[in-house]
PDB file of C-alpha atoms and ligand atoms in Angstrom:
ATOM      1  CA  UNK A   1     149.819 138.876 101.156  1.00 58.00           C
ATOM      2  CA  UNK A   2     147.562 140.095  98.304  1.00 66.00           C
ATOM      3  CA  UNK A   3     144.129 141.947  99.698  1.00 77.00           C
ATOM      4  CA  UNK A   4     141.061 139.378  99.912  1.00 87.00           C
ATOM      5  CA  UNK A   5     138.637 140.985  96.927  1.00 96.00           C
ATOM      6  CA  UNK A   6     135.686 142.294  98.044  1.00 98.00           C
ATOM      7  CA  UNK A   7     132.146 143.426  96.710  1.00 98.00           C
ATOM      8  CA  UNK A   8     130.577 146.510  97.831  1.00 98.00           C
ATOM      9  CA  UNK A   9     126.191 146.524  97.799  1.00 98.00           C
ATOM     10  CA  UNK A  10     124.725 149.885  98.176  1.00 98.00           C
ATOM     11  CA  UNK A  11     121.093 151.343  97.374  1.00 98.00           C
ATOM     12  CA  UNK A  12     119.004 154.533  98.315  1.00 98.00           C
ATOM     13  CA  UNK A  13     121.555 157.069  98.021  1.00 98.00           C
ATOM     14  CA  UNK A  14     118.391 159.060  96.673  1.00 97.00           C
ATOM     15  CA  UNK A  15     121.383 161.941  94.973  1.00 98.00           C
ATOM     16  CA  UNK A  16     120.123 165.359  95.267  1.00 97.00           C
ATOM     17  CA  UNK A  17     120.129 167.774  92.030  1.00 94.00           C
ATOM     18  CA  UNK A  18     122.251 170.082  94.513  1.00 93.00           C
ATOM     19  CA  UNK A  19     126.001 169.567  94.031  1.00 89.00           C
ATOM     20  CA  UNK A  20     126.469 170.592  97.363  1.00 94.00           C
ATOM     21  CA  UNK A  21     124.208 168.777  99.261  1.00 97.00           C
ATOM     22  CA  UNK A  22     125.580 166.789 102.172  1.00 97.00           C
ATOM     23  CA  UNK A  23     124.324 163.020 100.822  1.00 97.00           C
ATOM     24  CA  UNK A  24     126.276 164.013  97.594  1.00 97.00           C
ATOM     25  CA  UNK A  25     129.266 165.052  99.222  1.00 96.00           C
ATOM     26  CA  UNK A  26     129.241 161.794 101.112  1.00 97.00           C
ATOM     27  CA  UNK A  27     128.954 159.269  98.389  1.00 98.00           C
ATOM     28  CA  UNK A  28     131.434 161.098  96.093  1.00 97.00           C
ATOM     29  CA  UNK A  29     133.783 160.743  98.759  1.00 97.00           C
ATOM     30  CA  UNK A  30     132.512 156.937  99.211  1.00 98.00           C
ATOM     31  CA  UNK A  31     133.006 156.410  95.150  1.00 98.00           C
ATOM     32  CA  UNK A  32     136.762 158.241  94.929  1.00 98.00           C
ATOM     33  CA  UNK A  33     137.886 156.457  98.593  1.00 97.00           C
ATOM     34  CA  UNK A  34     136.464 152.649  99.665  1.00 97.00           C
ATOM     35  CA  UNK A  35     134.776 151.935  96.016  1.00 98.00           C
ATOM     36  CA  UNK A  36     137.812 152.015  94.239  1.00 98.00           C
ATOM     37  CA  UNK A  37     139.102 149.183  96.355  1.00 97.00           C
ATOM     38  CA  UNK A  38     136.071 147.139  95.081  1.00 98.00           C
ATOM     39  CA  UNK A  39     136.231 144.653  92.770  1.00 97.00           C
ATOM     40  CA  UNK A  40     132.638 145.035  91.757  1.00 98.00           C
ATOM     41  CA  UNK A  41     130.156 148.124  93.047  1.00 98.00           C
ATOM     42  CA  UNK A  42     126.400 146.748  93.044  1.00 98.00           C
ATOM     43  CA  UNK A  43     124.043 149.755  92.964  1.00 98.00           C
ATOM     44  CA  UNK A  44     120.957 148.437  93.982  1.00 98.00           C
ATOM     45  CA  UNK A  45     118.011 151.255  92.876  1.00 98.00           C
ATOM     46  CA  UNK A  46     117.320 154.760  93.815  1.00 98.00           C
ATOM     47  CA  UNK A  47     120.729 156.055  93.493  1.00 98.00           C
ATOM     48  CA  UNK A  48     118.866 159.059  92.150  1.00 98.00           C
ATOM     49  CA  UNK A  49     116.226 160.832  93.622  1.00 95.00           C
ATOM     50  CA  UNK A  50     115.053 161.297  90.406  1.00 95.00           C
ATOM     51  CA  UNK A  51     115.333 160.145  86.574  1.00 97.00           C
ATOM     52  CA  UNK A  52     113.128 161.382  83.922  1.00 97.00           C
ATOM     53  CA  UNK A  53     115.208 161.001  80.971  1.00 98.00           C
ATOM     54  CA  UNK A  54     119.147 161.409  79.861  1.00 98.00           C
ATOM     55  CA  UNK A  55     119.112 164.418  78.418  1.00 98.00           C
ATOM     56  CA  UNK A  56     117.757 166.226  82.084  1.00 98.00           C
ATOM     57  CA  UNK A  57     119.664 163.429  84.370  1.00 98.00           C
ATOM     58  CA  UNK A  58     123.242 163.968  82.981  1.00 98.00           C
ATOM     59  CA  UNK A  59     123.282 167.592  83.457  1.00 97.00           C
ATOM     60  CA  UNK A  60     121.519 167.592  86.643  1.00 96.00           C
ATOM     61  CA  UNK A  61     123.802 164.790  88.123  1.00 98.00           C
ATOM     62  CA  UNK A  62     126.406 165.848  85.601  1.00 98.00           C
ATOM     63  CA  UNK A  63     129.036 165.413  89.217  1.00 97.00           C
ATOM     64  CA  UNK A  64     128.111 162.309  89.832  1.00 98.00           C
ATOM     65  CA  UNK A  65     127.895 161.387  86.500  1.00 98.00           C
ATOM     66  CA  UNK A  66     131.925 162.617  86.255  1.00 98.00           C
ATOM     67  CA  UNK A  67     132.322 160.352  89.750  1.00 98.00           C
ATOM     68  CA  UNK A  68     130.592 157.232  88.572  1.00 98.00           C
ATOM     69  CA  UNK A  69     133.344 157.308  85.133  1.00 98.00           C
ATOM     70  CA  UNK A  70     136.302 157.989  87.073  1.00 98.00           C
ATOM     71  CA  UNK A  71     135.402 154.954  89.410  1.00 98.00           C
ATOM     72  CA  UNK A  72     134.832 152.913  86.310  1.00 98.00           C
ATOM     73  CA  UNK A  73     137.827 154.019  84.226  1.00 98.00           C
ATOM     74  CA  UNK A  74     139.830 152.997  87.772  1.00 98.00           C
ATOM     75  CA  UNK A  75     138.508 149.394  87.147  1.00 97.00           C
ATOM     76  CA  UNK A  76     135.736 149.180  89.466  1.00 98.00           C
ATOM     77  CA  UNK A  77     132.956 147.171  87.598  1.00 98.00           C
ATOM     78  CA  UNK A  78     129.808 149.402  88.769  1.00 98.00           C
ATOM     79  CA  UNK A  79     126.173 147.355  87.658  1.00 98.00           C
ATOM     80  CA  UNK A  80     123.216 148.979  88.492  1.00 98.00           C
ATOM     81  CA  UNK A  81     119.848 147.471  88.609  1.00 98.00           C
ATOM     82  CA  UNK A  82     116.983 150.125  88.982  1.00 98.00           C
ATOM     83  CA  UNK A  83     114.904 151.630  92.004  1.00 98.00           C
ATOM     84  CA  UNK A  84     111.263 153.288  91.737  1.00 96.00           C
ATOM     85  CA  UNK A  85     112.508 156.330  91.219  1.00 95.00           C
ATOM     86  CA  UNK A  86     115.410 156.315  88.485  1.00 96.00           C
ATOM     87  CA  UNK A  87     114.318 152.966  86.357  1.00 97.00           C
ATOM     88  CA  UNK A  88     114.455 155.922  82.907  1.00 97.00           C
ATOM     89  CA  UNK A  89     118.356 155.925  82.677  1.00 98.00           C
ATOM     90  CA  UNK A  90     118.931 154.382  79.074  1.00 98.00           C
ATOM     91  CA  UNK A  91     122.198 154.516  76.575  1.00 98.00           C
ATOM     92  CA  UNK A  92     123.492 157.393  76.579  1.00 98.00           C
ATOM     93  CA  UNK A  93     123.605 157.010  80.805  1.00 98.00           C
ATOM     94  CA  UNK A  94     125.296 153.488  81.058  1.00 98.00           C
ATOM     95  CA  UNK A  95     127.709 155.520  77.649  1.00 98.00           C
ATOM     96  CA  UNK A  96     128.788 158.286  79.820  1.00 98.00           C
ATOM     97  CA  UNK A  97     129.401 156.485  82.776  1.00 98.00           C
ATOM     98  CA  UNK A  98     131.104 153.077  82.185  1.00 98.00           C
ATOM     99  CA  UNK A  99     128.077 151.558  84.199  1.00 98.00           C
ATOM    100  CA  UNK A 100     126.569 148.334  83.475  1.00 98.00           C
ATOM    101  CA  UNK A 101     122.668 147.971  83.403  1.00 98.00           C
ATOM    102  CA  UNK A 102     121.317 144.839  85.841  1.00 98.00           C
ATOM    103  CA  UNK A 103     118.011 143.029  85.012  1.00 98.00           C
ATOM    104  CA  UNK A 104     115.154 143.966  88.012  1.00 97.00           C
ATOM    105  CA  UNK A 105     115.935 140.744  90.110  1.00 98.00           C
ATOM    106  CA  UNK A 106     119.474 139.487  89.736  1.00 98.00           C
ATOM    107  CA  UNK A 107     120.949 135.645  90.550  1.00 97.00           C
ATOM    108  CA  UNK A 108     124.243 135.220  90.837  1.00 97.00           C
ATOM    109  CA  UNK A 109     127.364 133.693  92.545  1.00 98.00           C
ATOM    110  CA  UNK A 110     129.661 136.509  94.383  1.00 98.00           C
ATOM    111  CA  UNK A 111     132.662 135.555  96.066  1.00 98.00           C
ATOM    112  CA  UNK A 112     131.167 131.974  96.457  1.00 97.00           C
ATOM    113  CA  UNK A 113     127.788 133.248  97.852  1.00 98.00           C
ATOM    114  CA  UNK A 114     124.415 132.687  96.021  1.00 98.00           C
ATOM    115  CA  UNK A 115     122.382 135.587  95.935  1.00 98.00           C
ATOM    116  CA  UNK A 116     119.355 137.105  94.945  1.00 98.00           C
ATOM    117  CA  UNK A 117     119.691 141.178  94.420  1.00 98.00           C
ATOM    118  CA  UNK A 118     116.649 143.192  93.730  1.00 98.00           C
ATOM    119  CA  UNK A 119     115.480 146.947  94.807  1.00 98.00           C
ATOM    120  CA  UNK A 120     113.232 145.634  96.774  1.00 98.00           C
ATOM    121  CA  UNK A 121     109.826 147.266  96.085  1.00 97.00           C
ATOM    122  CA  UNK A 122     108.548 144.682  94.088  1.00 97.00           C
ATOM    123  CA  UNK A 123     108.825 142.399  97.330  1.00 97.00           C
ATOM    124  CA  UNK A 124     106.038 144.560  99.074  1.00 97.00           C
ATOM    125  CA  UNK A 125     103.178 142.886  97.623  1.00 97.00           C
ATOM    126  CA  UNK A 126     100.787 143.644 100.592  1.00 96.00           C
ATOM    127  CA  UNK A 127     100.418 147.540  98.801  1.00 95.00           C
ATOM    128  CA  UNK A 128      98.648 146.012  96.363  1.00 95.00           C
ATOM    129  CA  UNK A 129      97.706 149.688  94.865  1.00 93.00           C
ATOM    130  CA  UNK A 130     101.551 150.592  94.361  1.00 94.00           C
ATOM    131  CA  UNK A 131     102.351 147.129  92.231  1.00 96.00           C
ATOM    132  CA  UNK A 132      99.416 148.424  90.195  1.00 96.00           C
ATOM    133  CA  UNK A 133     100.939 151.734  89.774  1.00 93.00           C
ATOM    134  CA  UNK A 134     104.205 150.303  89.500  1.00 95.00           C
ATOM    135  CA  UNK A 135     103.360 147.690  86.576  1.00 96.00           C
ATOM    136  CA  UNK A 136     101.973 150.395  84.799  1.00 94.00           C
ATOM    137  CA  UNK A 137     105.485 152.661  85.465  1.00 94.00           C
ATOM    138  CA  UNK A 138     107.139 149.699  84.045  1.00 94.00           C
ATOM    139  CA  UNK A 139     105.292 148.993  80.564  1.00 95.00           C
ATOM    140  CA  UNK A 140     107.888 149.530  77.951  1.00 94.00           C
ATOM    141  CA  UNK A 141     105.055 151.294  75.982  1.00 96.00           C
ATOM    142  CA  UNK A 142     104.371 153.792  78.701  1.00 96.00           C
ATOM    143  CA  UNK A 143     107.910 154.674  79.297  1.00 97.00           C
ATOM    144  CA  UNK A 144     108.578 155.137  75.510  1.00 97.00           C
ATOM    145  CA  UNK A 145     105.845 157.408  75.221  1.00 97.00           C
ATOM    146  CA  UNK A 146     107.038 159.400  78.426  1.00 97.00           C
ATOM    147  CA  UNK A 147     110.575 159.677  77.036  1.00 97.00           C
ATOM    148  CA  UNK A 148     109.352 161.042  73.838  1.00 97.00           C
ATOM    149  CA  UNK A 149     107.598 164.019  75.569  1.00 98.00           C
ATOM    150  CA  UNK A 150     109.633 167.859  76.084  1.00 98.00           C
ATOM    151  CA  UNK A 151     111.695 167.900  78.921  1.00 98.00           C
ATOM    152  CA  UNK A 152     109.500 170.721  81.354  1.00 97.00           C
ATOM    153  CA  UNK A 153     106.725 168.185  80.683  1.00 97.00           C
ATOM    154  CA  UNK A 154     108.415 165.586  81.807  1.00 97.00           C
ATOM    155  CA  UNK A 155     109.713 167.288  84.379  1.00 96.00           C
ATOM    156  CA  UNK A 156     106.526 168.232  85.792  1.00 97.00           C
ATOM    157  CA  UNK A 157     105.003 165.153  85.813  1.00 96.00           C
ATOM    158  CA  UNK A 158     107.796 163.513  87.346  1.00 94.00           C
ATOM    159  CA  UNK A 159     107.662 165.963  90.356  1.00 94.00           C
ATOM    160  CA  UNK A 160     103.607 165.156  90.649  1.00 94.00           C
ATOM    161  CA  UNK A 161     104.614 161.706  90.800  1.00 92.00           C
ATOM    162  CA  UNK A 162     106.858 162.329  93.351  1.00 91.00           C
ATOM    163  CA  UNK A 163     104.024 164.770  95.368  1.00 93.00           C
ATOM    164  CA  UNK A 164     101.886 161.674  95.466  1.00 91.00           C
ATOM    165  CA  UNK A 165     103.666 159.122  96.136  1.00 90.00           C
ATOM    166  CA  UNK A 166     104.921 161.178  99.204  1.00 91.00           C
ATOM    167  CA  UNK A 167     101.120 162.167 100.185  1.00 92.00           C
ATOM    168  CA  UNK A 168     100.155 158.847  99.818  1.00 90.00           C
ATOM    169  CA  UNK A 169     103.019 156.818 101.862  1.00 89.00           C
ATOM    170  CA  UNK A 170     101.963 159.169 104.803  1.00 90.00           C
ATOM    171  CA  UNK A 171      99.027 157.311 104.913  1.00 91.00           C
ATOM    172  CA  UNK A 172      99.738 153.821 104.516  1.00 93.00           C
ATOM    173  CA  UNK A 173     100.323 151.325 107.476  1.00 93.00           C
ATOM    174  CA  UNK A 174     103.578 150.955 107.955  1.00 91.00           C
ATOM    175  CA  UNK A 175     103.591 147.121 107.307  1.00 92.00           C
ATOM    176  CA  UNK A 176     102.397 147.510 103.367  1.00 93.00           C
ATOM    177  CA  UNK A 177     106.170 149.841 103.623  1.00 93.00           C
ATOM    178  CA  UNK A 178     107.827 146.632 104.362  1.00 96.00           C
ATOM    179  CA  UNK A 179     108.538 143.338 102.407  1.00 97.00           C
ATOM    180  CA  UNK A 180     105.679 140.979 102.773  1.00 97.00           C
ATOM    181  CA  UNK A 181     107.193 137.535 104.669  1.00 97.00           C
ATOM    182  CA  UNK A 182     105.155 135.326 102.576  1.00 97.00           C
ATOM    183  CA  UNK A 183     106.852 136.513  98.946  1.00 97.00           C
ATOM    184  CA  UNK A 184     110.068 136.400 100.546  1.00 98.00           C
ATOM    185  CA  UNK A 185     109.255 132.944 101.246  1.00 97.00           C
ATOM    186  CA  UNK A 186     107.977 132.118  97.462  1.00 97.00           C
ATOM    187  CA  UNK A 187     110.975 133.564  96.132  1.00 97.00           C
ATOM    188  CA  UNK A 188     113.310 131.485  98.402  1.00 97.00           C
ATOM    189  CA  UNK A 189     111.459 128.226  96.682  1.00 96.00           C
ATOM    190  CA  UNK A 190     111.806 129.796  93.238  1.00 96.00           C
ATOM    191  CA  UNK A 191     115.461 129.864  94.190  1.00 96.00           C
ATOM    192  CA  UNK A 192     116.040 126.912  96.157  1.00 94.00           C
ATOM    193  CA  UNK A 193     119.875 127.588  95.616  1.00 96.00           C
ATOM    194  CA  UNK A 194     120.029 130.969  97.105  1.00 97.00           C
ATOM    195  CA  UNK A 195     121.074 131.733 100.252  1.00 98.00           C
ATOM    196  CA  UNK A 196     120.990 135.032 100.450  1.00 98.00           C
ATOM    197  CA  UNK A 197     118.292 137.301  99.488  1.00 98.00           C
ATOM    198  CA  UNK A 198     119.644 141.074  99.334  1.00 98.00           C
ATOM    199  CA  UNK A 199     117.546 144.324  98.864  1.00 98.00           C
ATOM    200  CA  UNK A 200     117.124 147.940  99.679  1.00 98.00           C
ATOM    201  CA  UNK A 201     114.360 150.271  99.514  1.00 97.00           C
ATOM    202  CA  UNK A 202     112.274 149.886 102.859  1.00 96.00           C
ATOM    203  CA  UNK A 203     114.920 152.122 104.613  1.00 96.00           C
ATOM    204  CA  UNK A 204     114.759 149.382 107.686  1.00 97.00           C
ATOM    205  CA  UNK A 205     118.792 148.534 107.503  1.00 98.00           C
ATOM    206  CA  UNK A 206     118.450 144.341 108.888  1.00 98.00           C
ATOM    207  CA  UNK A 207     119.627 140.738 108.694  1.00 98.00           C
ATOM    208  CA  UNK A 208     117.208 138.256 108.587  1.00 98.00           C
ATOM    209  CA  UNK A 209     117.882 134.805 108.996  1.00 98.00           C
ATOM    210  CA  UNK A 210     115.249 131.881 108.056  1.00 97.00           C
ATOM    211  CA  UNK A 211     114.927 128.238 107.969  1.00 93.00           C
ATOM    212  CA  UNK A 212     117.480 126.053 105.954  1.00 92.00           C
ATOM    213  CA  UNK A 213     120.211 128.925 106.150  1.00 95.00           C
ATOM    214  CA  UNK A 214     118.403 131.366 104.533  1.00 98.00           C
ATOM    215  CA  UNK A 215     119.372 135.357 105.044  1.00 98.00           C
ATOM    216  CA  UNK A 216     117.521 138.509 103.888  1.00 98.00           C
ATOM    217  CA  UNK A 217     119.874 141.493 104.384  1.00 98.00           C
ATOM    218  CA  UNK A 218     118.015 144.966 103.958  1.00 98.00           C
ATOM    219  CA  UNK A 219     120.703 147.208 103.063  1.00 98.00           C
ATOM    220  CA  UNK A 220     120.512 151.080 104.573  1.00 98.00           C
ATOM    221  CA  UNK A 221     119.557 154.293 102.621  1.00 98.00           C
ATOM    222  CA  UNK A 222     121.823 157.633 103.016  1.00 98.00           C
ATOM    223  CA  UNK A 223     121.119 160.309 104.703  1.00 95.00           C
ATOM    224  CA  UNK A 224     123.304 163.551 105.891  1.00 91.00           C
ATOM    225  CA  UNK A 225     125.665 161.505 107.969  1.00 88.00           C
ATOM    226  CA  UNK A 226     126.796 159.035 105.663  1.00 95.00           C
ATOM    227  CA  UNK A 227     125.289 155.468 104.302  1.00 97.00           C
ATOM    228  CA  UNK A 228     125.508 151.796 104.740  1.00 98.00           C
ATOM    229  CA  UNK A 229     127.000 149.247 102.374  1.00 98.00           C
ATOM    230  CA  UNK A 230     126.970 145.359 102.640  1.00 98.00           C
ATOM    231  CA  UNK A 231     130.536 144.043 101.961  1.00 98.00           C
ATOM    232  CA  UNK A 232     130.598 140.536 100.199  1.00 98.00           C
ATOM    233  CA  UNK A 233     134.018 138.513 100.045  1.00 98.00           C
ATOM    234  CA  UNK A 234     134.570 134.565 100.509  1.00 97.00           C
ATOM    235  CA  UNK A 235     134.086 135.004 104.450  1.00 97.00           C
ATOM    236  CA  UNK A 236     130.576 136.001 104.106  1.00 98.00           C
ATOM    237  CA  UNK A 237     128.526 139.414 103.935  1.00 98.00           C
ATOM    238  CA  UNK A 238     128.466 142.043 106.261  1.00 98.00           C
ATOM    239  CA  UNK A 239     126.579 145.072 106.453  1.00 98.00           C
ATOM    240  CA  UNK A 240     128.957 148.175 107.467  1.00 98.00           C
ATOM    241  CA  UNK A 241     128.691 152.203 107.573  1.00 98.00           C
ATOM    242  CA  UNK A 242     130.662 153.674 104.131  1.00 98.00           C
ATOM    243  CA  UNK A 243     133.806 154.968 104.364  1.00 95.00           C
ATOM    244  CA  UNK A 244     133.126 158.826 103.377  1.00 92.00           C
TER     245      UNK A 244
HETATM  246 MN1   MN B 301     113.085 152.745  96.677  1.00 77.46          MN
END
């Protein structure tokens, strides 16, 4: 009997500009074992810990970029959608790797399910400061003008970025972290054909159910150990640790 085909839904790897480091060694492993069995590989934002322009990304990453093209060439579809900390990968990323670029929210049918995939940071609208922030990130204008700076520079400021948005998170209640209810809520009536509304980001692995069938299913970041995926085929979606 031919193998039931399968999706695989993974987000936060956060890669580490160290080769070596255990959370790379794991999702190489992940991408060269269980991925290739995919039909279809959904990265779902902040597969990198960081992204501040092609030139610096594909030599940092330049081993996962070498991964993510084997997998590819192997006929794994890979689509990507961006996090809030890689959203700068551009041609010559989706050219070296085979990858496809996702809009910020996708709908679509997988394996006869009707989903909604996002990051998931644009679903906590109760940090009302960070949407400001992040609007501004995401102005076409401001990112050309970042991309057209020297490399150190950009370099720099990416890492103050980083600094603050650490400094800052420390001292935010821990409900602004989370998805606000109510916008999950507005987006289920924007989609009244969804039923399942699947995200990363708040690092709070979950399934949610709501009224009328509805699911929310918060898919796990990576650490040391390993890393979570949600597997999607006609019998339904599950969330599971990775093979590494
Ligand atoms: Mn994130």
């Amino acid at each position: 009997m031919p193998k039931k085909p399968f999706s695989l839904i993974a987000g936060d790897i956060h890669l580490q500009t160290d080769p070596d480091h255990p959370v790379n060694r794991a999702f190489l492993a992940f991408l060269a074992g269980q991925a290739r069995e995919a039909d279809t590989l959904y990265l779902i934002g902040d597969l990198f810990e960081r992204w501040v322009g092609d030139d610096i990304g594909l030599e940092e990453y330049a081993f996962a970029i070498e991964a993510l093209r084997e997998l590819t060439a192997s006929g794994t579809e890979v689509k990507l959608l961006y996090g809030n900390r890689d959203f700068l990968m551009r041609e010559a990323f989706w050219d070296a790797t085979g990858v496809q670029p996702l809009p910020e929210v996708v709908r679509t049918r997988l394996h006869g399910h009707e989903v909604i995939l996002c990051h998931g940071d644009e679903l906590c609208t109760l940090d009302v400061a960070y949407q400001k922030v992040r609007r501004r990130l995401r102005s076409r204008f401001v990112q050309w003008l970042f991309l057209k700076m020297p490399a150190e520079r950009r370099r720099a400021i990416g890492q103050r970025l980083r600094a603050r948005s650490r400094e800052e998170t420390a001292h935010k209640p821990a409900e602004w972290m989370d998805v606000d209810e109510t916008t999950v809520l507005v987006w289920f009536d924007a989609w009244p054909e969804a039923r399942h509304l699947i995200h990363g980001h708040t690092h709070r692995p979950a399934h949610h159910t709501y009224p009328n069938g509805r699911h929310r299913w918060v898919v796990g970041d990576w650490s040391e150990s390993g890393g979570q995926i949600l597997r999607v085929d006609t019998d339904g979606l599950r969330l599971e640790p990775a093979a590494v």
